[in-house]
Amino acid sequence: MDLLAALADLVLPGACVGCAAERVPLRYGACEVCAEFLTALVPFATAPVPPPPGLPPCTAAGAYAGPLRGALLAYKERGRHRLARPLGVLLAGSVARAALRAGGGRSEPLLIVPVPSTARAIRERHGDHMTRLARHAVRRLRASGWRAELHQPLRALPRPDSATLDAPGRAKAAESSLTIRPSRIRVLQRRMMIGGTLIVVDDIVTTGATLAAVATRLSEANMQVTGAATLAATRLRRARPPRTGDFRHMSRAGSKVPLSGS
Ligand SMILES: [Zn+2]
């Protein structure tokens, strides 16, 4: 079945992952317009309102909408694994921005910890989508002169569906689902001792509960998370009408994060 799908993709390029346009030339599954849109994204500081306790300063490559949402869904839910490379480049930009915001620089280690996936998610998605994304981001950052390293000191245990939980309940469920991998945490602790910027990465930030849980677990192991970087930021849906500032997109007008050059 996978082979048939792959062959079909070769014969019929399929629809653009960003806008579903058909019969257009595609690069990594995106049409020219969507590819240009994704290339032009500028990472920005973002924070859910209210931010959960323990959430580090958070940066996103773009809003969870339009071509970015389409590409992320195609990658995550429809098995378009080749999108890991362009999405990894976007994540790298978000990580670089997060590191610079925190005063980090290319001269010191940039320690990247992806939010761990549960075994079930890895099975269902035919691989660990966050690890794959983070690897591409690390590769891109290194190519741009950053001393980026991938670290995976946490394991994710199955957790109940959090959709019905309130904010404190979600935070508790997220935290209790994360366990420390002792040998790997020691490696990270040693790296932190010589100094470095520790950035947690995830695909999407919505309530911030997961990122806050990871930061809390790491701080329990005496590691201060410097920041969080994601591909996309979701606007929270609320019962009351939205207000300006429900989701703060700060430094929107900021210049593009310099991945290369000095
Ligand atoms: Zn498109």
mmCIF file of C-alpha atoms and ligand atoms in Angstrom:
data_model
loop_
_atom_site.group_PDB
_atom_site.id
_atom_site.type_symbol
_atom_site.label_atom_id
_atom_site.label_comp_id
_atom_site.label_asym_id
_atom_site.label_seq_id
_atom_site.Cartn_x
_atom_site.Cartn_y
_atom_site.Cartn_z
ATOM 1 C CA MET A 1 0.000 0.000 0.000
ATOM 2 C CA ASP A 2 2.806 2.399 0.943
ATOM 3 C CA LEU A 3 4.633 1.486 -2.240
ATOM 4 C CA LEU A 4 1.537 2.060 -4.353
ATOM 5 C CA ALA A 5 1.024 5.445 -2.722
ATOM 6 C CA ALA A 6 4.645 6.376 -3.362
ATOM 7 C CA LEU A 7 4.407 5.348 -7.006
ATOM 8 C CA ALA A 8 1.167 7.256 -7.455
ATOM 9 C CA ASP A 9 2.947 10.287 -6.062
ATOM 10 C CA LEU A 10 5.582 9.941 -8.777
ATOM 11 C CA VAL A 11 3.107 9.631 -11.615
ATOM 12 C CA LEU A 12 0.541 12.135 -10.379
ATOM 13 C CA PRO A 13 2.204 14.805 -8.253
ATOM 14 C CA GLY A 14 -1.007 15.180 -6.248
ATOM 15 C CA ALA A 15 -2.359 18.293 -4.633
ATOM 16 C CA CYS A 16 -0.274 21.006 -2.996
ATOM 17 C CA VAL A 17 0.062 20.300 0.744
ATOM 18 C CA GLY A 18 -0.531 23.980 1.487
ATOM 19 C CA CYS A 19 -3.524 24.998 -0.640
ATOM 20 C CA ALA A 20 -4.697 21.716 -2.212
ATOM 21 C CA ALA A 21 -4.148 23.118 -5.726
ATOM 22 C CA GLU A 22 -3.958 20.340 -8.314
ATOM 23 C CA ARG A 23 -2.006 19.951 -11.541
ATOM 24 C CA VAL A 24 0.673 22.427 -10.492
ATOM 25 C CA PRO A 25 4.428 21.832 -10.215
ATOM 26 C CA LEU A 26 5.313 20.839 -6.659
ATOM 27 C CA ARG A 27 8.493 21.084 -4.656
ATOM 28 C CA TYR A 28 8.462 18.985 -1.495
ATOM 29 C CA GLY A 29 4.730 18.759 -2.064
ATOM 30 C CA ALA A 30 4.121 22.520 -2.063
ATOM 31 C CA CYS A 31 3.186 24.710 -5.023
ATOM 32 C CA GLU A 32 5.257 27.771 -5.851
ATOM 33 C CA VAL A 33 2.927 30.182 -4.025
ATOM 34 C CA CYS A 34 2.812 28.103 -0.833
ATOM 35 C CA ALA A 35 6.575 27.462 -0.957
ATOM 36 C CA GLU A 36 7.117 31.223 -1.209
ATOM 37 C CA PHE A 37 4.733 31.841 1.677
ATOM 38 C CA LEU A 38 6.597 29.338 3.861
ATOM 39 C CA THR A 39 9.978 30.762 2.887
ATOM 40 C CA ALA A 40 8.864 34.279 3.851
ATOM 41 C CA LEU A 41 7.729 33.331 7.388
ATOM 42 C CA VAL A 42 9.462 35.298 10.140
ATOM 43 C CA PRO A 43 9.652 33.604 13.568
ATOM 44 C CA PHE A 44 7.931 35.519 16.350
ATOM 45 C CA ALA A 45 7.604 35.473 20.112
ATOM 46 C CA THR A 46 4.297 34.019 21.210
ATOM 47 C CA ALA A 47 2.515 33.138 24.451
ATOM 48 C CA PRO A 48 -0.787 31.429 25.184
ATOM 49 C CA VAL A 49 -3.058 33.435 27.470
ATOM 50 C CA PRO A 50 -2.885 32.579 30.256
ATOM 51 C CA PRO A 51 0.546 30.941 30.040
ATOM 52 C CA PRO A 52 0.756 27.745 32.109
ATOM 53 C CA PRO A 53 3.167 27.841 35.060
ATOM 54 C CA GLY A 54 6.655 26.840 33.979
ATOM 55 C CA LEU A 55 6.271 27.751 30.299
ATOM 56 C CA PRO A 56 9.579 29.161 29.033
ATOM 57 C CA PRO A 57 9.621 32.062 26.547
ATOM 58 C CA CYS A 58 8.177 30.618 23.349
ATOM 59 C CA THR A 59 8.909 31.293 19.684
ATOM 60 C CA ALA A 60 6.969 30.032 16.641
ATOM 61 C CA ALA A 61 7.873 29.957 12.954
ATOM 62 C CA GLY A 62 4.336 30.874 11.935
ATOM 63 C CA ALA A 63 0.656 30.858 12.861
ATOM 64 C CA TYR A 64 -1.082 27.465 12.623
ATOM 65 C CA ALA A 65 -3.031 28.381 9.505
ATOM 66 C CA GLY A 66 -2.835 28.323 5.727
ATOM 67 C CA PRO A 67 0.061 26.583 4.004
ATOM 68 C CA LEU A 68 1.959 25.960 7.265
ATOM 69 C CA ARG A 69 -1.016 24.133 8.762
ATOM 70 C CA GLY A 70 -1.494 22.186 5.523
ATOM 71 C CA ALA A 71 2.151 21.178 5.338
ATOM 72 C CA LEU A 72 2.283 20.182 8.994
ATOM 73 C CA LEU A 73 -0.881 18.066 8.733
ATOM 74 C CA ALA A 74 0.384 16.388 5.557
ATOM 75 C CA TYR A 75 3.682 15.621 7.274
ATOM 76 C CA LYS A 76 2.245 14.491 10.575
ATOM 77 C CA GLU A 77 -1.035 12.818 9.707
ATOM 78 C CA ARG A 78 -0.705 11.826 6.061
ATOM 79 C CA GLY A 79 2.792 10.383 6.090
ATOM 80 C CA ARG A 80 4.473 12.970 3.816
ATOM 81 C CA HIS A 81 7.822 12.352 5.501
ATOM 82 C CA ARG A 82 9.804 14.274 2.888
ATOM 83 C CA LEU A 83 8.320 17.457 4.323
ATOM 84 C CA ALA A 84 10.576 16.932 7.362
ATOM 85 C CA ARG A 85 13.366 18.735 5.546
ATOM 86 C CA PRO A 86 11.620 22.027 4.664
ATOM 87 C CA LEU A 87 9.706 21.998 7.962
ATOM 88 C CA GLY A 88 12.984 21.306 9.771
ATOM 89 C CA VAL A 89 14.434 24.422 8.154
ATOM 90 C CA LEU A 90 11.488 26.450 9.465
ATOM 91 C CA LEU A 91 11.939 24.929 12.919
ATOM 92 C CA ALA A 92 15.644 25.830 12.780
ATOM 93 C CA GLY A 93 14.694 29.476 12.211
ATOM 94 C CA SER A 94 12.367 29.341 15.212
ATOM 95 C CA VAL A 95 15.096 27.752 17.381
ATOM 96 C CA ALA A 96 17.674 30.347 16.301
ATOM 97 C CA ARG A 97 15.275 33.147 17.170
ATOM 98 C CA ALA A 98 14.532 31.571 20.574
ATOM 99 C CA ALA A 99 18.260 31.209 21.308
ATOM 100 C CA LEU A 100 19.052 34.788 20.269
ATOM 101 C CA ARG A 101 16.141 36.093 22.361
ATOM 102 C CA ALA A 102 17.656 34.375 25.382
ATOM 103 C CA GLY A 103 21.068 35.895 24.718
ATOM 104 C CA GLY A 104 22.547 32.708 23.262
ATOM 105 C CA GLY A 105 24.926 32.708 20.346
ATOM 106 C CA ARG A 106 26.752 30.503 17.891
ATOM 107 C CA SER A 107 29.819 30.211 20.109
ATOM 108 C CA GLU A 108 28.114 28.152 22.786
ATOM 109 C CA PRO A 109 26.358 24.767 22.603
ATOM 110 C CA LEU A 110 22.737 24.920 21.476
ATOM 111 C CA LEU A 111 21.077 21.946 23.142
ATOM 112 C CA ILE A 112 17.810 20.961 21.499
ATOM 113 C CA VAL A 113 15.296 18.698 23.253
ATOM 114 C CA PRO A 114 12.247 17.639 21.209
ATOM 115 C CA VAL A 115 9.017 16.934 23.088
ATOM 116 C CA PRO A 116 8.952 13.107 23.234
ATOM 117 C CA SER A 117 6.281 11.183 21.334
ATOM 118 C CA THR A 118 4.391 8.281 22.870
ATOM 119 C CA ALA A 119 5.033 4.790 21.485
ATOM 120 C CA ARG A 120 1.497 4.814 20.118
ATOM 121 C CA ALA A 121 2.015 8.079 18.214
ATOM 122 C CA ILE A 122 5.262 6.707 16.773
ATOM 123 C CA ARG A 123 3.436 3.563 15.623
ATOM 124 C CA GLU A 124 0.528 5.438 14.121
ATOM 125 C CA ARG A 125 2.731 7.945 12.307
ATOM 126 C CA HIS A 126 5.246 5.351 11.106
ATOM 127 C CA GLY A 127 8.083 6.995 12.969
ATOM 128 C CA ASP A 128 8.840 9.698 15.485
ATOM 129 C CA HIS A 129 7.798 12.840 13.639
ATOM 130 C CA MET A 130 9.322 15.263 16.169
ATOM 131 C CA THR A 131 12.710 13.526 16.292
ATOM 132 C CA ARG A 132 12.846 13.570 12.501
ATOM 133 C CA LEU A 133 11.967 17.288 12.420
ATOM 134 C CA ALA A 134 14.472 18.106 15.163
ATOM 135 C CA ARG A 135 17.243 16.212 13.334
ATOM 136 C CA HIS A 136 16.666 18.262 10.215
ATOM 137 C CA ALA A 137 16.602 21.455 12.280
ATOM 138 C CA VAL A 138 19.910 20.525 13.958
ATOM 139 C CA ARG A 139 21.480 19.789 10.574
ATOM 140 C CA ARG A 140 20.345 23.156 9.260
ATOM 141 C CA LEU A 141 21.558 25.042 12.325
ATOM 142 C CA ARG A 142 24.969 23.364 12.155
ATOM 143 C CA ALA A 143 25.257 24.276 8.487
ATOM 144 C CA SER A 144 24.659 27.873 9.594
ATOM 145 C CA GLY A 145 27.427 27.808 12.185
ATOM 146 C CA TRP A 146 25.440 26.981 15.321
ATOM 147 C CA ARG A 147 26.835 24.342 17.694
ATOM 148 C CA ALA A 148 23.490 22.545 17.722
ATOM 149 C CA GLU A 149 23.030 19.139 19.375
ATOM 150 C CA LEU A 150 19.999 16.875 19.673
ATOM 151 C CA HIS A 151 19.241 15.471 23.137
ATOM 152 C CA GLN A 152 16.395 13.167 24.120
ATOM 153 C CA PRO A 153 16.464 12.818 27.896
ATOM 154 C CA LEU A 154 12.735 12.177 28.323
ATOM 155 C CA ARG A 155 10.308 9.395 27.498
ATOM 156 C CA ALA A 156 6.571 9.892 27.005
ATOM 157 C CA LEU A 157 4.209 7.407 28.625
ATOM 158 C CA PRO A 158 0.642 6.964 27.387
ATOM 159 C CA ARG A 159 -1.691 9.550 28.826
ATOM 160 C CA PRO A 160 -5.462 9.943 28.822
ATOM 161 C CA ASP A 161 -7.143 12.238 26.307
ATOM 162 C CA SER A 162 -6.636 15.725 27.703
ATOM 163 C CA ALA A 163 -9.481 17.342 25.740
ATOM 164 C CA THR A 164 -11.884 17.072 28.671
ATOM 165 C CA LEU A 165 -9.425 18.287 31.311
ATOM 166 C CA ASP A 166 -9.157 21.817 32.660
ATOM 167 C CA ALA A 167 -5.835 23.675 32.590
ATOM 168 C CA PRO A 168 -4.450 22.360 35.916
ATOM 169 C CA GLY A 169 -5.610 18.853 34.971
ATOM 170 C CA ARG A 170 -3.861 19.078 31.604
ATOM 171 C CA ALA A 171 -0.664 20.294 33.252
ATOM 172 C CA LYS A 172 -0.739 17.416 35.732
ATOM 173 C CA ALA A 173 -1.452 14.817 33.021
ATOM 174 C CA ALA A 174 1.316 16.196 30.821
ATOM 175 C CA GLU A 175 3.831 16.183 33.637
ATOM 176 C CA SER A 176 3.060 12.724 34.930
ATOM 177 C CA SER A 177 3.405 11.287 31.409
ATOM 178 C CA LEU A 178 7.064 12.319 31.161
ATOM 179 C CA THR A 179 9.825 10.206 32.635
ATOM 180 C CA ILE A 180 13.539 10.846 32.768
ATOM 181 C CA ARG A 181 15.962 8.531 30.928
ATOM 182 C CA PRO A 182 18.785 8.440 33.500
ATOM 183 C CA SER A 183 21.741 7.766 31.172
ATOM 184 C CA ARG A 184 20.634 10.391 28.688
ATOM 185 C CA ILE A 185 19.886 13.036 31.271
ATOM 186 C CA ARG A 186 23.445 12.644 32.588
ATOM 187 C CA VAL A 187 24.868 13.374 29.142
ATOM 188 C CA LEU A 188 22.745 16.516 28.924
ATOM 189 C CA GLN A 189 23.670 17.578 32.453
ATOM 190 C CA ARG A 190 27.359 17.299 31.590
ATOM 191 C CA ARG A 191 26.850 19.416 28.480
ATOM 192 C CA MET A 192 24.948 22.017 30.486
ATOM 193 C CA MET A 193 27.812 22.258 32.973
ATOM 194 C CA ILE A 194 30.042 23.785 30.307
ATOM 195 C CA GLY A 195 27.292 26.264 29.493
ATOM 196 C CA GLY A 196 24.796 26.291 26.720
ATOM 197 C CA THR A 197 21.361 27.276 25.587
ATOM 198 C CA LEU A 198 18.651 24.671 26.195
ATOM 199 C CA ILE A 199 15.690 24.906 23.836
ATOM 200 C CA VAL A 200 12.674 22.568 23.909
ATOM 201 C CA VAL A 201 11.050 22.065 20.512
ATOM 202 C CA ASP A 202 7.585 20.928 19.470
ATOM 203 C CA ASP A 203 5.493 21.108 16.317
ATOM 204 C CA ILE A 204 2.620 23.220 17.670
ATOM 205 C CA VAL A 205 2.015 25.333 20.769
ATOM 206 C CA THR A 206 -1.619 25.677 21.813
ATOM 207 C CA THR A 207 -2.105 25.847 25.577
ATOM 208 C CA GLY A 208 1.610 25.445 26.252
ATOM 209 C CA ALA A 209 0.885 22.611 28.721
ATOM 210 C CA THR A 210 3.244 20.118 27.039
ATOM 211 C CA LEU A 211 6.160 22.532 26.711
ATOM 212 C CA ALA A 212 5.668 23.667 30.311
ATOM 213 C CA ALA A 213 5.630 20.036 31.472
ATOM 214 C CA VAL A 214 8.891 19.266 29.673
ATOM 215 C CA ALA A 215 10.531 22.398 31.114
ATOM 216 C CA THR A 216 9.307 21.473 34.608
ATOM 217 C CA ARG A 217 10.631 17.894 34.335
ATOM 218 C CA LEU A 218 14.010 19.161 33.167
ATOM 219 C CA SER A 219 14.189 21.761 35.927
ATOM 220 C CA GLU A 220 13.550 18.962 38.442
ATOM 221 C CA ALA A 221 16.744 17.450 37.056
ATOM 222 C CA ASN A 222 18.502 20.795 37.648
ATOM 223 C CA MET A 223 18.375 21.924 34.060
ATOM 224 C CA GLN A 224 17.070 25.360 33.267
ATOM 225 C CA VAL A 225 15.249 25.484 29.936
ATOM 226 C CA THR A 226 16.161 28.693 28.127
ATOM 227 C CA GLY A 227 13.274 28.782 25.709
ATOM 228 C CA ALA A 228 10.796 26.852 23.590
ATOM 229 C CA ALA A 229 10.575 26.851 19.806
ATOM 230 C CA THR A 230 7.772 25.491 17.674
ATOM 231 C CA LEU A 231 6.804 25.400 14.045
ATOM 232 C CA ALA A 232 3.326 26.757 14.580
ATOM 233 C CA ALA A 233 1.279 28.625 17.170
ATOM 234 C CA THR A 234 -2.458 27.996 17.465
ATOM 235 C CA ARG A 235 -4.916 30.638 18.475
ATOM 236 C CA LEU A 236 -6.856 29.423 21.478
ATOM 237 C CA ARG A 237 -10.587 28.972 21.050
ATOM 238 C CA ARG A 238 -12.474 30.497 23.923
ATOM 239 C CA ALA A 239 -16.064 30.609 25.069
ATOM 240 C CA ARG A 240 -16.120 34.397 25.146
ATOM 241 C CA PRO A 241 -15.483 36.552 22.085
ATOM 242 C CA PRO A 242 -11.785 36.909 21.338
ATOM 243 C CA ARG A 243 -9.997 40.057 22.440
ATOM 244 C CA THR A 244 -6.989 41.653 20.886
ATOM 245 C CA GLY A 245 -4.047 40.077 22.588
ATOM 246 C CA ASP A 246 -5.671 36.698 23.213
ATOM 247 C CA PHE A 247 -2.653 35.438 21.441
ATOM 248 C CA ARG A 248 0.223 37.821 21.411
ATOM 249 C CA HIS A 249 2.330 37.896 18.305
ATOM 250 C CA MET A 250 5.204 40.032 19.447
ATOM 251 C CA SER A 251 8.011 41.368 17.275
ATOM 252 C CA ARG A 252 6.050 40.458 14.197
ATOM 253 C CA ALA A 253 7.810 43.121 12.245
ATOM 254 C CA GLY A 254 11.204 41.811 13.336
ATOM 255 C CA SER A 255 13.774 41.020 10.743
ATOM 256 C CA LYS A 256 14.278 37.486 9.591
ATOM 257 C CA VAL A 257 16.427 35.420 11.918
ATOM 258 C CA PRO A 258 19.933 35.166 10.516
ATOM 259 C CA LEU A 259 20.564 31.466 10.060
ATOM 260 C CA SER A 260 23.681 32.138 8.070
ATOM 261 C CA GLY A 261 26.217 34.925 8.162
ATOM 262 C CA SER A 262 27.278 36.531 11.383
HETATM 263 ZN ZN ZN B 1 -0.176 25.641 -2.659
#
